mmCIF file of C-alpha atoms and ligand atoms in Angstrom:
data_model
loop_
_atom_site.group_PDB
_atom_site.id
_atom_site.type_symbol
_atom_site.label_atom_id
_atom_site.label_comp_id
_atom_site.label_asym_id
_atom_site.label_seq_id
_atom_site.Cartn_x
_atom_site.Cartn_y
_atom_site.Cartn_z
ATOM 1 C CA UNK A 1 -5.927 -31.555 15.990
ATOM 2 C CA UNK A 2 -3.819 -30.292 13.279
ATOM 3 C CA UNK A 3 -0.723 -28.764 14.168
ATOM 4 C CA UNK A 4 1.492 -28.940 11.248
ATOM 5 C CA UNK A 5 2.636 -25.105 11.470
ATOM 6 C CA UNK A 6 5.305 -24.736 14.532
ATOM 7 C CA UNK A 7 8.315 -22.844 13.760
ATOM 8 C CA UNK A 8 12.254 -23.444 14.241
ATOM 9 C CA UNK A 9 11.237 -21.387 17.467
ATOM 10 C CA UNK A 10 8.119 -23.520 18.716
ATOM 11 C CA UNK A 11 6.054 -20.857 18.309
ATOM 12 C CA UNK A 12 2.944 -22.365 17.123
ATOM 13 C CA UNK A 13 1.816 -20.574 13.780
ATOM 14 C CA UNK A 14 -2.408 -20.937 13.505
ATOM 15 C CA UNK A 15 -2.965 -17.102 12.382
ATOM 16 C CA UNK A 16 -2.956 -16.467 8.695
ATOM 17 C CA UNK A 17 -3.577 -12.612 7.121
ATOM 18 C CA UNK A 18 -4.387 -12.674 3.925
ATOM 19 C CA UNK A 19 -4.329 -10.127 1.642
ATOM 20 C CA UNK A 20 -7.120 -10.011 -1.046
ATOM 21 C CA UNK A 21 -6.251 -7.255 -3.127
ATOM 22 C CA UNK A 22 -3.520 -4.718 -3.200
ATOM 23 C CA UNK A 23 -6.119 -2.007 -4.822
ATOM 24 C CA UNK A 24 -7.647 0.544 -2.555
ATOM 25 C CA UNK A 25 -10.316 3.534 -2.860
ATOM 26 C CA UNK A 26 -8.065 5.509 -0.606
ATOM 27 C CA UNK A 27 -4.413 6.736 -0.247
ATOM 28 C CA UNK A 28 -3.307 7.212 3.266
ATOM 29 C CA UNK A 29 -0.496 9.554 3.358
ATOM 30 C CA UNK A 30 1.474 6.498 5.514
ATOM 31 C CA UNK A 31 0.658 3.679 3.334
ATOM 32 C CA UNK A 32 0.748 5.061 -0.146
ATOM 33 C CA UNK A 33 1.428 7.583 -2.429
ATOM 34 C CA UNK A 34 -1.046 9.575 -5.196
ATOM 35 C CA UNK A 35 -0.053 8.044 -7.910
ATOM 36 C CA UNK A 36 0.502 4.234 -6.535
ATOM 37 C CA UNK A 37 1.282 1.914 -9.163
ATOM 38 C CA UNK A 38 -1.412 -1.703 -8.919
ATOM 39 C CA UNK A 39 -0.598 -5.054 -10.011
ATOM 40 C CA UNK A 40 -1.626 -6.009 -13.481
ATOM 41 C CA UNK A 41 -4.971 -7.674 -12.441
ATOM 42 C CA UNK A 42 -3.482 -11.251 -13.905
ATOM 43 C CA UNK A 43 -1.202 -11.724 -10.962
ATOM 44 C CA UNK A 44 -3.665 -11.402 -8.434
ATOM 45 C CA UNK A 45 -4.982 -15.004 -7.378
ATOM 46 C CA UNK A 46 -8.203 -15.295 -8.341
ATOM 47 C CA UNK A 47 -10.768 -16.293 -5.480
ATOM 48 C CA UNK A 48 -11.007 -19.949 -6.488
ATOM 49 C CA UNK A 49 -7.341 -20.054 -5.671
ATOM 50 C CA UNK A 50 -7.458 -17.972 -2.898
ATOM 51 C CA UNK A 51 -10.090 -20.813 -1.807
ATOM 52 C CA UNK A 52 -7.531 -23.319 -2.345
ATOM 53 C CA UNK A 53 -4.933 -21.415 -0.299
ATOM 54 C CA UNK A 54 -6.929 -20.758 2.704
ATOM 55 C CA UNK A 55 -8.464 -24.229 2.959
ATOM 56 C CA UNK A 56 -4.974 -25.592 2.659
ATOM 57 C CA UNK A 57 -3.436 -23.095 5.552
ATOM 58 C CA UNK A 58 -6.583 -24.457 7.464
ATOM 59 C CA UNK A 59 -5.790 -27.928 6.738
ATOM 60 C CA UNK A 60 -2.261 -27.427 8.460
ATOM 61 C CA UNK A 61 -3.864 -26.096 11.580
ATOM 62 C CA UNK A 62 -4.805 -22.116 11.048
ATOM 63 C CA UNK A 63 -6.950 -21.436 13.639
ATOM 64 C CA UNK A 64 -7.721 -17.378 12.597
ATOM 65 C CA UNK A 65 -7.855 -15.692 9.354
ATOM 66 C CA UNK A 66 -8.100 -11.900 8.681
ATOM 67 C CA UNK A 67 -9.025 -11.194 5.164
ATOM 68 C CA UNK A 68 -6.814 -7.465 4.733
ATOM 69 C CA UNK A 69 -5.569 -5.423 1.712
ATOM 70 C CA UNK A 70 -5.226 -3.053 -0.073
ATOM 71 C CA UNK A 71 -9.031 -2.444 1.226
ATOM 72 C CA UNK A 72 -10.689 -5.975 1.019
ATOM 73 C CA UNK A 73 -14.052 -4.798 0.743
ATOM 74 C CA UNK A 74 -13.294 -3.196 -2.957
ATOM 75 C CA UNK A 75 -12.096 -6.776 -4.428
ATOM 76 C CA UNK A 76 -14.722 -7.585 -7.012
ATOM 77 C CA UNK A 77 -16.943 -10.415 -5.403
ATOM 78 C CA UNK A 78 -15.146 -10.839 -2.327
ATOM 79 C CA UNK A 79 -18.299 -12.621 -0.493
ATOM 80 C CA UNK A 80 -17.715 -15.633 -2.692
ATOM 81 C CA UNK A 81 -14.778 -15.899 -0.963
ATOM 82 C CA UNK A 82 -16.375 -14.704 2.477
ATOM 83 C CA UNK A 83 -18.840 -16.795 2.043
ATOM 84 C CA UNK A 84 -16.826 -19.774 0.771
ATOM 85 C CA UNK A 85 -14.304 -19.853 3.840
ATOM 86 C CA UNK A 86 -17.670 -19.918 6.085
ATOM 87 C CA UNK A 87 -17.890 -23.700 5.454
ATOM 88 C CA UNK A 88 -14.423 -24.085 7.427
ATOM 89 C CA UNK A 89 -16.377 -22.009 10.634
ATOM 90 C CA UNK A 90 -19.097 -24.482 10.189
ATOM 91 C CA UNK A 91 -17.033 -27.157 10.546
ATOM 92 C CA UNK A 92 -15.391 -26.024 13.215
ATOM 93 C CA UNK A 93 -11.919 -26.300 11.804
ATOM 94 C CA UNK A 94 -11.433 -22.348 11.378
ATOM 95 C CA UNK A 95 -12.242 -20.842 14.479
ATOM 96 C CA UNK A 96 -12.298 -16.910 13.586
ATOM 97 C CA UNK A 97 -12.610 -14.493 10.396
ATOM 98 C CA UNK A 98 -12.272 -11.813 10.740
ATOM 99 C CA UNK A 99 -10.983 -8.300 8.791
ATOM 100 C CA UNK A 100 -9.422 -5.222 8.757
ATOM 101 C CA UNK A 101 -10.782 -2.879 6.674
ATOM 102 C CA UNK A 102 -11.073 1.217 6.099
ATOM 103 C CA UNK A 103 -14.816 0.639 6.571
ATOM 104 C CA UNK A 104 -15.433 3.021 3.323
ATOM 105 C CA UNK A 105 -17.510 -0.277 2.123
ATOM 106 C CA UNK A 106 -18.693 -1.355 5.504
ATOM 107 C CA UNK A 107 -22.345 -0.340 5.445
ATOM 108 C CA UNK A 108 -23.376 -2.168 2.562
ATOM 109 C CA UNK A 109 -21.259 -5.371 3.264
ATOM 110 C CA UNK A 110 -21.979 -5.456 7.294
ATOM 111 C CA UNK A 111 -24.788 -7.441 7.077
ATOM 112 C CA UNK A 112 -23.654 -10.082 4.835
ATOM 113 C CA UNK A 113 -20.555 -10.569 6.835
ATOM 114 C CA UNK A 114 -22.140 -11.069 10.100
ATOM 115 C CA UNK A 115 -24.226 -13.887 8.022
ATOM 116 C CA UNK A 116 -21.569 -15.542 7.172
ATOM 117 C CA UNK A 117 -19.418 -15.987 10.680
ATOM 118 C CA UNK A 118 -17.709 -12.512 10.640
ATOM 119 C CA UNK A 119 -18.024 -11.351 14.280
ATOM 120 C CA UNK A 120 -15.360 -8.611 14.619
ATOM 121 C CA UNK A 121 -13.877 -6.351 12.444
ATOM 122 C CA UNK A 122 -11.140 -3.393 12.564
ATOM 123 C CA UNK A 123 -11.841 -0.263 11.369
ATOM 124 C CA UNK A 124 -9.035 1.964 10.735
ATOM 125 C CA UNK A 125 -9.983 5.575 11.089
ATOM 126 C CA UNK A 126 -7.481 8.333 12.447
ATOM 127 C CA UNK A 127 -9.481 11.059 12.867
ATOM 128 C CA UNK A 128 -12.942 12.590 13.391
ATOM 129 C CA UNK A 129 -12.243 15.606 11.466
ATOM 130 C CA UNK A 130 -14.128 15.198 7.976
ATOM 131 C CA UNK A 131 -11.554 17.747 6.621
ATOM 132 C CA UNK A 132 -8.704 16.107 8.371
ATOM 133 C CA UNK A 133 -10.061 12.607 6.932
ATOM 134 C CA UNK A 134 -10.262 13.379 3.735
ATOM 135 C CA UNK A 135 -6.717 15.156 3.921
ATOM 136 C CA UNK A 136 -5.238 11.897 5.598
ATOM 137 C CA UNK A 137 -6.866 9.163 2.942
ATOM 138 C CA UNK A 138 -6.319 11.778 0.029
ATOM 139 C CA UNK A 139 -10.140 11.210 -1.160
ATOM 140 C CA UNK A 140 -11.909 9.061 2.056
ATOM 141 C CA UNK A 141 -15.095 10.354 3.593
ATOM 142 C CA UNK A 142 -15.499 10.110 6.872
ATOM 143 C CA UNK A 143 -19.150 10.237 6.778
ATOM 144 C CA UNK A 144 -19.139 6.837 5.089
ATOM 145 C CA UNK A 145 -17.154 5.183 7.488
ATOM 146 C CA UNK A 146 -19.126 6.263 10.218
ATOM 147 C CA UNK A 147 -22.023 4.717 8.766
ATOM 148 C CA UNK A 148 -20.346 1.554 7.990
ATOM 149 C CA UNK A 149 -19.367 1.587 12.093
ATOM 150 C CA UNK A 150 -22.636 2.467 12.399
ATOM 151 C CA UNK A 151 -24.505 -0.286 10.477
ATOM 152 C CA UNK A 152 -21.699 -3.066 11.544
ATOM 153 C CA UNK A 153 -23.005 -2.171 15.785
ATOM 154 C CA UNK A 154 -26.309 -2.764 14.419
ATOM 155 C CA UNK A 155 -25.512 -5.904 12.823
ATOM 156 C CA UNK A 156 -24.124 -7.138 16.412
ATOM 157 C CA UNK A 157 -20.667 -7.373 14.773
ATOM 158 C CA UNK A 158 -17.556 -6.122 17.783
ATOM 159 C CA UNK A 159 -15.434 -3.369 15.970
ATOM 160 C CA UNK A 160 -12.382 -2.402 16.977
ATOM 161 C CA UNK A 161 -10.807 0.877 15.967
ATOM 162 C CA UNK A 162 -7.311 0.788 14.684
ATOM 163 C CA UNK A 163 -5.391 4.880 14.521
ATOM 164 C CA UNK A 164 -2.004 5.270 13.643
ATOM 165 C CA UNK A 165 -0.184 7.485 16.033
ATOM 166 C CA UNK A 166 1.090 10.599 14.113
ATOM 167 C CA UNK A 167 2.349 13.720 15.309
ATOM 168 C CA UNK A 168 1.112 17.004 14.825
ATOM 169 C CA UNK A 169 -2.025 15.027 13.209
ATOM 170 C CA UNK A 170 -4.338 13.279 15.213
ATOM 171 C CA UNK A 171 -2.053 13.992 18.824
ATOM 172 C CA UNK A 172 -4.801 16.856 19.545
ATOM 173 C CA UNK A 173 -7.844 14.504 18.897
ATOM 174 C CA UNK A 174 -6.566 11.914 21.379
ATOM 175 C CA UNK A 175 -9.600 13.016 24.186
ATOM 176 C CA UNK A 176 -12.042 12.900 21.073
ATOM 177 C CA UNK A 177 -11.231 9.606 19.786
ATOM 178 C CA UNK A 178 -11.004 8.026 23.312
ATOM 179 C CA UNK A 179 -14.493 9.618 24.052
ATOM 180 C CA UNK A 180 -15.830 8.433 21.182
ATOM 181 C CA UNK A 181 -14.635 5.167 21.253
ATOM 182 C CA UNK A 182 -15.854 4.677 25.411
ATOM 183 C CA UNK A 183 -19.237 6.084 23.871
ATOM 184 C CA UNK A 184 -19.753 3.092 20.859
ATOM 185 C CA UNK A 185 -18.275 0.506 23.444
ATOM 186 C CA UNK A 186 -15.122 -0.299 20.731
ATOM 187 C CA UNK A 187 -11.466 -0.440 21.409
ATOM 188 C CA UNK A 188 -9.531 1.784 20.013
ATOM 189 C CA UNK A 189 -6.138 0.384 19.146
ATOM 190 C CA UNK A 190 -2.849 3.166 18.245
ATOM 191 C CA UNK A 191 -0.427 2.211 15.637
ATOM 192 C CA UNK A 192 2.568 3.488 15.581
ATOM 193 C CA UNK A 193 3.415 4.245 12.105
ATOM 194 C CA UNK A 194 6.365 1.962 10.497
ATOM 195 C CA UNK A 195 9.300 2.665 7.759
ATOM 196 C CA UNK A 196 7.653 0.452 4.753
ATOM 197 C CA UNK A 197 7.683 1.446 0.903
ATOM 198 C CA UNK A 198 9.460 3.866 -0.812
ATOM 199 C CA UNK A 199 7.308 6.854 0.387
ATOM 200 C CA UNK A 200 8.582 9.607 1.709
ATOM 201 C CA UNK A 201 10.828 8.353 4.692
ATOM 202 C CA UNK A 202 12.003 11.604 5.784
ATOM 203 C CA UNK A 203 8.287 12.960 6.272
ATOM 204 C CA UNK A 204 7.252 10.119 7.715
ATOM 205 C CA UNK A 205 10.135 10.056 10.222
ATOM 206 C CA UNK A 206 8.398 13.278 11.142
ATOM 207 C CA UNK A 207 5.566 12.415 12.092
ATOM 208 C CA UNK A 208 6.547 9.618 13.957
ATOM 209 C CA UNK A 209 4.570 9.584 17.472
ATOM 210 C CA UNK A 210 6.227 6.957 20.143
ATOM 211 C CA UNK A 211 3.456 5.063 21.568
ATOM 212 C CA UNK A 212 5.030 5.528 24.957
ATOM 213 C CA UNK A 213 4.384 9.437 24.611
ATOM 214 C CA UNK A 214 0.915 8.622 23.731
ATOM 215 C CA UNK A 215 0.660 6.502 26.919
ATOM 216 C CA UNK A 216 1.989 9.084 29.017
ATOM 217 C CA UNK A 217 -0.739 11.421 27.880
ATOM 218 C CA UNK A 218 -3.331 8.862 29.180
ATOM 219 C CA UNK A 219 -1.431 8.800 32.402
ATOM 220 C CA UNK A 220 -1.848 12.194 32.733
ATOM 221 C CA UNK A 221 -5.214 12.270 32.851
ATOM 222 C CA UNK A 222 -6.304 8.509 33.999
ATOM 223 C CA UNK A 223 -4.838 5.854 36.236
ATOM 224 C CA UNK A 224 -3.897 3.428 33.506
ATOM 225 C CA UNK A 225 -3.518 -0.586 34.407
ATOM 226 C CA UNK A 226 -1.451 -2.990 31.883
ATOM 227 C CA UNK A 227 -3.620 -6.044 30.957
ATOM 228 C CA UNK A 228 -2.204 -9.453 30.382
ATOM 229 C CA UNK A 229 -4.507 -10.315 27.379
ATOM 230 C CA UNK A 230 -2.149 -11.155 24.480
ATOM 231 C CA UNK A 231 -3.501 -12.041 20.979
ATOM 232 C CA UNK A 232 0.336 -13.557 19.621
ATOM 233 C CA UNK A 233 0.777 -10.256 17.853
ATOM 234 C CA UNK A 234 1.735 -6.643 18.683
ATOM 235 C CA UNK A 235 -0.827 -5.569 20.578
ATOM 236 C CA UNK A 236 -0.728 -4.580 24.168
ATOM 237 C CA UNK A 237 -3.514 -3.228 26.180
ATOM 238 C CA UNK A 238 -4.446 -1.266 29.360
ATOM 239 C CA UNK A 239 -7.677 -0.470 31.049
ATOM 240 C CA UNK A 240 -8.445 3.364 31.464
ATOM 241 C CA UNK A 241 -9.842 3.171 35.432
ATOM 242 C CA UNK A 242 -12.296 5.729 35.241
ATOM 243 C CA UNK A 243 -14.129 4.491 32.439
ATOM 244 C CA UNK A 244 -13.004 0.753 32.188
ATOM 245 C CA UNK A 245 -12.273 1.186 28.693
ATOM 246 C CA UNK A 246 -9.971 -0.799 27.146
ATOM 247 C CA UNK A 247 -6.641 1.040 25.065
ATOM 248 C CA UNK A 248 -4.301 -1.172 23.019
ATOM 249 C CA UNK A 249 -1.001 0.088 21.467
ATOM 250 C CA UNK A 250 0.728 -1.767 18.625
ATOM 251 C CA UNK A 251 4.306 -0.915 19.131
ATOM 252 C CA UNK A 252 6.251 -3.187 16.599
ATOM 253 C CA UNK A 253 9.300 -0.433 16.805
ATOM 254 C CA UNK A 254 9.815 0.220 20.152
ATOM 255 C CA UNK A 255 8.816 -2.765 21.886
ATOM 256 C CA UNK A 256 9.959 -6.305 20.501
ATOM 257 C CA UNK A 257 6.881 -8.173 20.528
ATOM 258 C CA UNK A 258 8.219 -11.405 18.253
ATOM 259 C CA UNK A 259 8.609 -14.077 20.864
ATOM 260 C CA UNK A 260 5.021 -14.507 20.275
ATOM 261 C CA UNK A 261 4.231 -14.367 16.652
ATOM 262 C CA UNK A 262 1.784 -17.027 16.177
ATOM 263 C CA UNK A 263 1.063 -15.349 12.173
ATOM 264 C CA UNK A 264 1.997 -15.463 8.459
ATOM 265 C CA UNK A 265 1.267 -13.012 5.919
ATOM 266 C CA UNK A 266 -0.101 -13.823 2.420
ATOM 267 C CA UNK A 267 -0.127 -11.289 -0.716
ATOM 268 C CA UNK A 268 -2.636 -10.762 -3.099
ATOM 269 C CA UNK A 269 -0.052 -12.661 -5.266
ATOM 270 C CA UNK A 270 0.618 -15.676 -3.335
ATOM 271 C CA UNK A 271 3.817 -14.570 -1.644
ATOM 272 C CA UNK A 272 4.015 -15.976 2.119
ATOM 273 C CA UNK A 273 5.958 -13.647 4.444
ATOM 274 C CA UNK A 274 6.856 -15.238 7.660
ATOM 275 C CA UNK A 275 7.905 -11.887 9.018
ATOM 276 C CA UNK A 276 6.383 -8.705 8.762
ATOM 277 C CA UNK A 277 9.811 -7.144 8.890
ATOM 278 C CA UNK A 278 11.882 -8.941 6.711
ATOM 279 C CA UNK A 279 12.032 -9.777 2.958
ATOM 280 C CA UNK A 280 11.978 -13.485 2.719
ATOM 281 C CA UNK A 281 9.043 -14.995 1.770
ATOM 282 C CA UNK A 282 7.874 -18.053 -0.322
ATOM 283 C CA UNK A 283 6.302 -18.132 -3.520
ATOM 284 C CA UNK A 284 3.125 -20.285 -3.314
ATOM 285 C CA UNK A 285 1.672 -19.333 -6.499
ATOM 286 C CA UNK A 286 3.276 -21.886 -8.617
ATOM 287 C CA UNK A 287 2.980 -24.575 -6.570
ATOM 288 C CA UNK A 288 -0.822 -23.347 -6.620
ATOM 289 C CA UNK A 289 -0.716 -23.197 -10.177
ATOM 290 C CA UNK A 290 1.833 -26.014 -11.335
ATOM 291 C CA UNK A 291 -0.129 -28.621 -9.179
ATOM 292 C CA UNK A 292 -4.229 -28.155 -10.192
ATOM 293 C CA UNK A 293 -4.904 -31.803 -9.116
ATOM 294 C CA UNK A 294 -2.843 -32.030 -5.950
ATOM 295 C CA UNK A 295 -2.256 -29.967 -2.812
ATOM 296 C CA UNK A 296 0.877 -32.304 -1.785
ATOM 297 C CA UNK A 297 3.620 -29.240 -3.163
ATOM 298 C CA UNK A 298 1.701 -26.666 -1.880
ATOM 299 C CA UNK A 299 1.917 -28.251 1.474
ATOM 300 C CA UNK A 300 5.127 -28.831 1.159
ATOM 301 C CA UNK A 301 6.256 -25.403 0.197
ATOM 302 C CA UNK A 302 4.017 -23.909 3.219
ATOM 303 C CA UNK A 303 5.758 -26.547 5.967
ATOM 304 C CA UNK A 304 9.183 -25.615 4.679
ATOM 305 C CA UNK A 305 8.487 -21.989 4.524
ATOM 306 C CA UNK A 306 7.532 -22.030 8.185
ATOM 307 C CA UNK A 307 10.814 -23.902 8.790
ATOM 308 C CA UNK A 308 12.607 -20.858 7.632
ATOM 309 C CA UNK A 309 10.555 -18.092 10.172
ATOM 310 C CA UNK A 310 13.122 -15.634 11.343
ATOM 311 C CA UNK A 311 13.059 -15.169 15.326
ATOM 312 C CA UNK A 312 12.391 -11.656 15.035
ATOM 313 C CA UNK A 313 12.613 -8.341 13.005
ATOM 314 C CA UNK A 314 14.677 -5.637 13.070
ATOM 315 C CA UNK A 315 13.281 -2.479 12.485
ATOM 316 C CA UNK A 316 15.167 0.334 14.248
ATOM 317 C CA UNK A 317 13.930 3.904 14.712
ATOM 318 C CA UNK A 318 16.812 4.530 17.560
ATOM 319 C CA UNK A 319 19.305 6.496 15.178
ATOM 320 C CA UNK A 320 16.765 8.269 13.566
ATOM 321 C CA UNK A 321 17.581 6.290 10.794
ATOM 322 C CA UNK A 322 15.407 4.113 9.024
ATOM 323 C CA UNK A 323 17.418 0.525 9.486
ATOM 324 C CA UNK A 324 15.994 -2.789 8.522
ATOM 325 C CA UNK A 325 13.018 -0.946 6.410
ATOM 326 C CA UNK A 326 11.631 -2.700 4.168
ATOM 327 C CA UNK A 327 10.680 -1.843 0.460
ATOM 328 C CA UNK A 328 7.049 -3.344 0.429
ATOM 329 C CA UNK A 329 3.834 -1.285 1.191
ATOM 330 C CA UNK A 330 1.644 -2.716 4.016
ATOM 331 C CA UNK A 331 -1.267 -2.784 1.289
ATOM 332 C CA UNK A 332 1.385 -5.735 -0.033
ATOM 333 C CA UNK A 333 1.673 -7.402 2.672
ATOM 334 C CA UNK A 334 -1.470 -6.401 4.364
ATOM 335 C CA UNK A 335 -0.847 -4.701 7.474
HETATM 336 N N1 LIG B 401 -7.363 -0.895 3.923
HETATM 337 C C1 LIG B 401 -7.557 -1.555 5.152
HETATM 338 C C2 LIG B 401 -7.392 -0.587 6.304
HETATM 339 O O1 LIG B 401 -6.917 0.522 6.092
HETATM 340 O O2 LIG B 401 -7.746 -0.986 7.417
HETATM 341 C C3 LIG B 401 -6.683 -2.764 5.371
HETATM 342 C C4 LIG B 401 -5.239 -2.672 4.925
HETATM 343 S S1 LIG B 401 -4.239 -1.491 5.780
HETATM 344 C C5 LIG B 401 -2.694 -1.720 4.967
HETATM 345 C C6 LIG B 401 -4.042 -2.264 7.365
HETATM 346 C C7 LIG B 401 -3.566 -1.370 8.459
HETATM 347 O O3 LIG B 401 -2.261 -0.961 8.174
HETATM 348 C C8 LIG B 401 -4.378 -0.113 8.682
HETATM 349 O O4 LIG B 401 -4.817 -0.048 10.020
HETATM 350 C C9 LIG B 401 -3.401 1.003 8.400
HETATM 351 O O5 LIG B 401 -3.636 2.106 9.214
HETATM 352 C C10 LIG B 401 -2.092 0.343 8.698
HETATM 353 N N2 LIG B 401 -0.947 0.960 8.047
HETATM 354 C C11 LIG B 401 -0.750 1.219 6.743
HETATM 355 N N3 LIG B 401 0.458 1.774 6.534
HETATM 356 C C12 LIG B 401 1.051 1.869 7.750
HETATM 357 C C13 LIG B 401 2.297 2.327 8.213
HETATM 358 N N4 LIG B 401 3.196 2.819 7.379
HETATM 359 N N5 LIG B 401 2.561 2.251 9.536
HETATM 360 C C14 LIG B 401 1.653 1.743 10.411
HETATM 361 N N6 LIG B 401 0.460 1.285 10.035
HETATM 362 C C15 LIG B 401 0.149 1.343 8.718
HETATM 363 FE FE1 LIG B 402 -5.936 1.908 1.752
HETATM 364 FE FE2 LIG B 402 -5.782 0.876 4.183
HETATM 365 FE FE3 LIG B 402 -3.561 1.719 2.928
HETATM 366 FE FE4 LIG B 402 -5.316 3.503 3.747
HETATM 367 S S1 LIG B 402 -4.144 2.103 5.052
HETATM 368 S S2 LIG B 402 -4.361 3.443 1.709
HETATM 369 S S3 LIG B 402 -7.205 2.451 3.506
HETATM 370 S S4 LIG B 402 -4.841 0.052 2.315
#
């Protein structure tokens, strides 16, 4: 078995999130603003290098990939890729692929995915309000995404439902959105939103919604039990009683969850970031590019960037300041 990724730490990195695009058809008011600025299309990697990466990451002893954006279903020919890192499920040496994705895409692509390997996917979807939907995405339809749920059940593909906690937004539809999810058999996962980018901090901190009031409003209302299931990242869950449903809350400000980070991130542009909360990261797009005939340096430049993971990030909502944000956008990065 490879295992060529373990950390200063000896946390064992096997999780890799790649980011295929930073374009998007929507603007969520938390991830970016109207007029959001997209990389010249030349410093994206194209999907033969994407390949490259990938199958090298795999090489070293990834385990998982999530393909994320930007909204990875809008990346011109993005089953070539899809289809392309299938060969590493068939051979056993990638074990899941999976993706998150704002599902706008979903109904025409489910079917291909789940041909392919892809056997779960997040949807992210804050409310069930078509007005409220569009309001929230800036031009989304909800309508769309619900079919794209919709036709990704049918396909026998597990989705997961991914809202991000905001306040005087989607508190009210809480009942409605755990209903809903109980009633399509999908988890639905809260976010609490995080300081990245440039936009808008003060609003934001606004509509900040602790995911500890959110799980005092299911304890109000169910007997709620904390599950042990850990996936290395954020995520925590608890089973709902009455129904058995499952809840999960990502809580990367409040709770520190980094003991366990078993993931990288990797931009559109080739940038590894070891943390999502921090700024250093590795450029492996000129090791990609300077070395056509060799993956030795690109190795080399993944090993030593996973030398350099930082124990932990340090976002910090407690002063109602915004410390340790950082500049990027999570369509950068990738969420
Ligand atoms: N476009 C896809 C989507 O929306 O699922 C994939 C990329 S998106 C950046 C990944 C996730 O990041 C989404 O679930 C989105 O809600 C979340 N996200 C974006 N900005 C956020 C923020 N400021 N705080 C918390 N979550 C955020
Ligand atoms: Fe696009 Fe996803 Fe960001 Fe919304 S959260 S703007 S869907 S990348």
């Amino acid at each position: 078995m490879n295992t060529h990724l373990i950390d200063p730490y000896c946390r064992v990195i096997d999780y890799l999130r790649l980011s295929v695009t930073d374009r998007c058809d929507f603007r969520c008011h938390y991830c970016m603003s109207e007029d959001m600025q997209f990389l010249p299309k030349r410093e994206l990697l194209t999907l033969e290098e994407l390949d490259r990466l990938c199958s090298t990451f795999i090489d070293l002893g990834v385990k998982k990939l999530r393909i994320t954006g930007g909204e990875p279903l809008v990346r011109r020919d993005i089953m070539t890729f899809f289809r392309a890192m299938s060969r590493h499920l068939e051979a056993g040496t990638l074990k899941e692929l999976t993706l998150t994705t704002n599902g706008s895409q979903l109904s025409r692509f489910a079917r291909d995915l789940y041909a392919v390997g892809v056997r779960r996917v997040n949807v992210s979807l804050d409310t069930l309000d078509a007005d409220k939907f569009t309001e929230i995405t800036r031009r989304g339809k909800l309508s769309q995404v619900l079919k794209g749920i919709d036709e990704a059940l049918r396909v026998g593909m597990q989705v997961k439902l991914n809202a991000v906690a905001l306040k005087g937004f989607n508190e009210d539809e809480l009942p409605q959105l755990t209903r809903w999810c109980a009633k399509h058999g999908t988890t639905l996962t809260w976010i609490e939103v995080m300081p990245m980018g440039d936009i808008g901090n003060e609003q934001r901190l606004g509509q900040y919604w602790s995911l500890d009031d959110v799980r005092r409003v299911y304890e109000s209302d169910y007997v709620v039990t904390d599950l042990q299931e850990r996936s290395g990242g954020p995520a925590r869950y608890v089973r709902l009683e009455e129904t058995g449903q499952k809840i999960g809350f990502i809580t990367p400000l409040s709770h520190n969850f980094c003991e366990s980070c078993n993931r990288v991130r990797l931009t559109c542009t080739g940038q590894l970031y070891m943390c999502l909360g921090q700024e250093d990261q590795t450029d492996l797009r000129t090791p990609l590019r300077n070395y056509p005939d060799t993956n030795a340096p690109l190795r080399a430049a993944i090993v030593a960037a996973i030398d350099r993971k930082p124990k932990g990030h340090d976002f910090d909502y407690s002063r109602q300041r915004v410390d340790g944000r950082v500049s990027r956008h999570m369509s950068h990065t990738g969420g």
